[in-house]
XYZ file of C-alpha atoms in Angstrom:
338
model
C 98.276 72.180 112.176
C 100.726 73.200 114.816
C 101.139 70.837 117.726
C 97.794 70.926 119.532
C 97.229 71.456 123.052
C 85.524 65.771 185.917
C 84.704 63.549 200.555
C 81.586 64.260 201.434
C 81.411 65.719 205.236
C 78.817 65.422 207.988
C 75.435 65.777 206.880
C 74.039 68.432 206.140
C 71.403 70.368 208.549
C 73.018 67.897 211.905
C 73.060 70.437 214.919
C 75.190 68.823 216.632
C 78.284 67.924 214.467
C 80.747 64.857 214.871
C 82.345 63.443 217.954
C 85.857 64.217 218.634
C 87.721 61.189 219.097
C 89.255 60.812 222.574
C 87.114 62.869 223.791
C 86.798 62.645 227.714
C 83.401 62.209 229.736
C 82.425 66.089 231.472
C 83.193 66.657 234.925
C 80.921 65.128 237.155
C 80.290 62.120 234.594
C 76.946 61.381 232.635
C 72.999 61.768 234.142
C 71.250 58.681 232.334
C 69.114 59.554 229.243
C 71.192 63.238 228.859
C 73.768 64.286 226.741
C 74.770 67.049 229.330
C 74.242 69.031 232.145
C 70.669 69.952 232.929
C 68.964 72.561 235.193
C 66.849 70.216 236.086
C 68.897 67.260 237.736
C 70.850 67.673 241.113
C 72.898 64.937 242.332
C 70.999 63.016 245.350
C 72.677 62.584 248.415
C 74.469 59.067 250.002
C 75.094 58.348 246.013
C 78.168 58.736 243.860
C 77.933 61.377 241.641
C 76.993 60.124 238.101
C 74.407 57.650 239.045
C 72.146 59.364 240.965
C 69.028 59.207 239.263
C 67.219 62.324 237.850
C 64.567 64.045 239.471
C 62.065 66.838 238.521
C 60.423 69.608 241.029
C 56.452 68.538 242.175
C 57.419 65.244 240.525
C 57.518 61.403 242.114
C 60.875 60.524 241.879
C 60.217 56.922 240.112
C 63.636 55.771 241.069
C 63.036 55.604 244.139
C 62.800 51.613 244.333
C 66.865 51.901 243.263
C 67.680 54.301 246.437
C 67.368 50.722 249.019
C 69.907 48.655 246.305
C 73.347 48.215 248.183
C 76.104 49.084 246.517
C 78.526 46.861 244.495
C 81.336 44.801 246.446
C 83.889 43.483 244.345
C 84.309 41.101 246.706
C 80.992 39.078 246.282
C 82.320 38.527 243.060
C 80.504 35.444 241.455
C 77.198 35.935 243.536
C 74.551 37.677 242.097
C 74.931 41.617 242.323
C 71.883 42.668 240.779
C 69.076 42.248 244.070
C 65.938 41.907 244.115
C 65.559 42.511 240.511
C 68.205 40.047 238.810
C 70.166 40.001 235.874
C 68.930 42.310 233.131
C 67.669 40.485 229.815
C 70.158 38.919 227.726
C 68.442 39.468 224.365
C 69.408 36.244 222.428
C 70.527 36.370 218.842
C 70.134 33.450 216.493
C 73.049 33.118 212.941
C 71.535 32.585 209.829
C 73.636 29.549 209.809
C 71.455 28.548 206.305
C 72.441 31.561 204.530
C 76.411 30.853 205.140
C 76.214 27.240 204.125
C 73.928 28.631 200.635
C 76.897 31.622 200.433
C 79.848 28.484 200.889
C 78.131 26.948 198.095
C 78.039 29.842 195.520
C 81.931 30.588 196.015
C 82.939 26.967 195.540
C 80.640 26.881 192.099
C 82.312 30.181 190.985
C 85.598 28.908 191.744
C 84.880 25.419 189.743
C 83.680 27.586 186.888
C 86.558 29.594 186.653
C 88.680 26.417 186.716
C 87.096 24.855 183.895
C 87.225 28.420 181.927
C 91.096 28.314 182.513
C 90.936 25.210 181.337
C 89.422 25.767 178.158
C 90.984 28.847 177.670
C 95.204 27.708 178.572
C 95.047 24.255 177.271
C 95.207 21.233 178.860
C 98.646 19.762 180.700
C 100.393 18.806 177.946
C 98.361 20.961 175.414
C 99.883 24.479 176.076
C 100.022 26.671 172.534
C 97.687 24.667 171.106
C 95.592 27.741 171.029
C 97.832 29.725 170.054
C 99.081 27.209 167.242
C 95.624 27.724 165.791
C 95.801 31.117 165.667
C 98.859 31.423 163.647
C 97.477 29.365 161.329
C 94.636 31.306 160.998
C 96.647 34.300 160.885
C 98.915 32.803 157.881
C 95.764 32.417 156.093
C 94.552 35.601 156.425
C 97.758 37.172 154.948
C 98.440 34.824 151.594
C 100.760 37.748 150.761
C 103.212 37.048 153.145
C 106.132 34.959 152.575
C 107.324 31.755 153.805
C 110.035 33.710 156.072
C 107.273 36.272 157.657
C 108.350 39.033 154.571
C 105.351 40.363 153.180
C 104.978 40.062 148.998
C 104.538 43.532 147.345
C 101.228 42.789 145.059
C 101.973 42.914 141.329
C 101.500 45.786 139.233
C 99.371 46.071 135.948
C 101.520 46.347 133.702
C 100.541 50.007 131.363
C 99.287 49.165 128.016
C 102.173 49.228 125.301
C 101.119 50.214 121.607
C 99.888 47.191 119.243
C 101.854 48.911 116.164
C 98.698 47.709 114.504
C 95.527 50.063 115.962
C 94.911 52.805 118.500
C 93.316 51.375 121.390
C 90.676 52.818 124.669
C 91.494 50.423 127.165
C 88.141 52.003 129.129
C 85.959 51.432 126.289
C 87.552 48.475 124.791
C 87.712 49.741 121.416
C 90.242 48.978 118.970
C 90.737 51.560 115.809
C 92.935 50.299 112.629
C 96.301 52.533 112.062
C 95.350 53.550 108.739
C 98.842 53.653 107.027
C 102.488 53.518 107.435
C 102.973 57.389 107.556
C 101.359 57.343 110.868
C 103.982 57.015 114.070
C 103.150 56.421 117.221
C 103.686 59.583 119.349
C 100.948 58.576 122.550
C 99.191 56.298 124.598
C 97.504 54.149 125.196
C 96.158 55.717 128.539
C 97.302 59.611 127.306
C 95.259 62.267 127.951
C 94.000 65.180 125.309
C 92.225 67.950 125.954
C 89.237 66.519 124.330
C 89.909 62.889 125.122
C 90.803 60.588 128.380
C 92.227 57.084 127.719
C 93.674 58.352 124.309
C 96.572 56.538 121.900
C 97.580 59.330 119.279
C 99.641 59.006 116.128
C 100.504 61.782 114.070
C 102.460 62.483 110.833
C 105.585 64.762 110.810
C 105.077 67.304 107.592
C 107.519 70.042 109.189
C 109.556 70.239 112.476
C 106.422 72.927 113.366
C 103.511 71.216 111.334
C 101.708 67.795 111.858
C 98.720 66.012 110.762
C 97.006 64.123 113.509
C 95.291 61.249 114.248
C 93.896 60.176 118.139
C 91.050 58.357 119.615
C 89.782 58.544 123.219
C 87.101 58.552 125.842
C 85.132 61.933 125.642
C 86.077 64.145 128.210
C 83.292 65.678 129.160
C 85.187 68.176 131.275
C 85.980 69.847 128.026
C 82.725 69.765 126.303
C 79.275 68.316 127.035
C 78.664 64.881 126.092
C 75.268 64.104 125.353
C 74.294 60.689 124.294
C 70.636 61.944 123.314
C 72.150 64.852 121.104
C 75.474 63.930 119.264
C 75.346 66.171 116.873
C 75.560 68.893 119.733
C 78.479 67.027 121.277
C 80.132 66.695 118.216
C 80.128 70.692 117.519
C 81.141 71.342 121.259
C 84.585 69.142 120.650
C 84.532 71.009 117.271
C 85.187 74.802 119.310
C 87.521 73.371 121.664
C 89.374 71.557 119.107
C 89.658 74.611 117.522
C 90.854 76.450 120.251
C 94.411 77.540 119.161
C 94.823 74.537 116.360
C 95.737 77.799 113.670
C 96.562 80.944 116.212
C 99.937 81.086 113.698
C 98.122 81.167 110.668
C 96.694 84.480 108.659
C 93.773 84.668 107.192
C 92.500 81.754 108.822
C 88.690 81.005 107.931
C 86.525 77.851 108.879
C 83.999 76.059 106.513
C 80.888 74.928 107.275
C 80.761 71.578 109.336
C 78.723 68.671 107.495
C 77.653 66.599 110.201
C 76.480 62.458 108.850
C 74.931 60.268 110.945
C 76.903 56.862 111.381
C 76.693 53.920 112.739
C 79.466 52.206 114.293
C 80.375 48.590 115.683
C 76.075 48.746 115.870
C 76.505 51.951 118.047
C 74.889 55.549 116.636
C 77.073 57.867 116.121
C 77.920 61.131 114.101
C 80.526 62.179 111.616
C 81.478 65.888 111.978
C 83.607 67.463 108.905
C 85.117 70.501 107.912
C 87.990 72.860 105.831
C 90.050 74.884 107.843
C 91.911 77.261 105.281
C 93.953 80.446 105.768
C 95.922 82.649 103.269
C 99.517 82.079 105.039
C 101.640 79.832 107.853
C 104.706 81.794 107.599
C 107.724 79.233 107.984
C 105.387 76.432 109.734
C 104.039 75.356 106.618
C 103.593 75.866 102.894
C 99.993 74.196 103.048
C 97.328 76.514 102.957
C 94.451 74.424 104.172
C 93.776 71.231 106.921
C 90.788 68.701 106.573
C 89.468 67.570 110.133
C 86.687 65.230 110.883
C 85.487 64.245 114.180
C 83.785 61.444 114.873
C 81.277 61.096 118.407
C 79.673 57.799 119.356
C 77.148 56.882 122.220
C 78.682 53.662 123.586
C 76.638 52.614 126.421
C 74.253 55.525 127.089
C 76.564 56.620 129.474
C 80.306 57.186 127.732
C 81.398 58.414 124.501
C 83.851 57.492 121.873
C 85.560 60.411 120.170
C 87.810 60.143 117.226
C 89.736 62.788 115.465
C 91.448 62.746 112.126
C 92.917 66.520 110.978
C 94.890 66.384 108.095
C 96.875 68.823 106.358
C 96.970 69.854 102.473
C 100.434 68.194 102.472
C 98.626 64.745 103.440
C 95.830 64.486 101.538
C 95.541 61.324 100.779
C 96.001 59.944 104.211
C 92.433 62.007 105.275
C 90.152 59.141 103.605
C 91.909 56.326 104.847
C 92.036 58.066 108.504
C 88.254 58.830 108.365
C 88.038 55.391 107.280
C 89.888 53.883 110.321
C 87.548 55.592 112.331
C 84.709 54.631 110.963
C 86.289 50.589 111.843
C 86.494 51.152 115.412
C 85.950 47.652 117.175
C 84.541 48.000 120.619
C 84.216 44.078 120.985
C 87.808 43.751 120.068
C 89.052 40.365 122.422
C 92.861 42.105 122.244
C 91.696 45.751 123.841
């Protein structure tokens, strides 16, 4: 085969606005109880304008008691100004005197207990960074990849997986599949990827510069064709038409035999053995050989993932097709070196 593929003002509704500050008293000064001038207040006469008291027409003026009260001499200063009447009532006022000796006590335990949180929290004299000793420490431990200078340690790489020279390996399955002779050289993997086969190591044999036989093994792709671990004969002749797919385009007369499928068993897993002749009447300058053997093999590993194996040999290497099929057939997937 060829080679494959977010200032509040006054309130609201007040009639009568905010003071102005500074504002001065209106002429004639203040009427008790009023806020200004009234039609119905006059000033009374041998009085001082602004304390006369009001009065009302048909109405007992009922300050009339205040009308006999001499006025104020600044000289009696000391003596008693107020007449008959006396002082007015000194309304007396007692301090909560309890409630400032409780509120004394609440600030001096708020200020001991922020003391003693300082204290816990800076260290004691003597102790500064202790704290912050600890949490470097803790911080080293947290970062075991950092070096002994502060450098951090780039993590180690897996190494890829090298060839054994002595099987094809699936690192993903752990399988292990014997080369099956010296004609076979290594040409990929493990790890390579095939259009029928993830995880694949491949060997071929060189008949031509144009014309190979070849030999890989690999984790199904299902992206190419359908695994099913309940139908393997299906799988098997879905990997069959994409394997297909271009193998022979340079060939004439190309013609495909009937597939043989066998059930197998392999490493104790079921499996199935697909086989068939391609043949065609001419290669042109690729090849002389005018017919390929190619088996494929499909196992259900774990329910889940297949195996798929593929051995297509051309009339040139016969005799290498039974030992290849063979190799397959040996796959290890318990093998302690995968």
């Amino acid at each position: 085969m060829t080679y494959p593929p977010q200032d509040p003002g006054a309130p609201a509704g007040d009639p009568y606005g905010q003071s102005q500050p500074n504002a001065g008293p209106p002429a004639g000064g203040y009427a008790p109880g009023q806020a200004g001038a009234s039609p119905y207040q006059a000033p009374q006469p041998g009085y001082e304008p602004g304390y006369a008291p009001a009065a009302y027409p048909g109405q007992a003026d009922p300050n009339a008691a205040y009308y006999t009260q001499p006025a104020y001499d600044p000289s009696q200063a000391g003596q008693i100004p107020y007449g008959q009447y006396g002082p007015p009532p000194v309304q007396a006022t007692t301090k909560n005197s309890g409630g400032t000796v409780l509120l004394v006590i609440v600030v001096v335990l708020l200020m001991a207990a922020g003391g003693v949180g300082g204290y816990f929290l800076l260290g004691r004299d003597g102790d500064e960074g202790s704290i912050a000793s600890d949490d470097s420490a803790s911080a080293e431990e947290s970062d075991p990849e950092g070096g002994s200078d502060g450098e951090e340690t780039a993590p180690e790489e897996e190494a890829a997986p090298t060839p054994s020279g002595t099987a094809l390996s699936v690192p993903s399955l752990g399988s292990l599949t014997p080369i099956p002779g010296e004609e076979w050289i290594y040409t990929a993997g493990p790890g390579a990827s095939d259009e029928l086969m993830a995880d694949a190591e491949i060997y071929t044999i060189q008949h031509t510069p144009d014309w190979i036989s070849y030999l890989g093994v690999g984790l199904y792709a299902s992206t190419a064709a359908a695994f099913d671990p309940a139908d393997l004969n299906a799988s098997a002749e879905g990997a069959a038409s994409v394997w297909l797919q271009g193998a022979f385009d340079t060939t004439e007369g190309y013609a495909q035999g009937e597939i043989a499928y066998t059930a197998v068993e392999v490493d104790g897993r079921p499996g199935v053995l697909a086989e068939w002749r391609n043949s065609w009447t001419s290669a042109g300058q690729y090849t002389d050989d005018l017919y390929e053997d190619t088996a494929i093999l499909v196992v259900d590993v774990d329910g889940v993932n297949g195996f798929i194996g593929v051995a297509s040999v051309s009339e040139s290497g016969t005799a290498s097709y039974a030992p290849a099929v063979e190799a397959l057939l040996a796959t290890d997937f318990d093998a302690e070196t995968a």
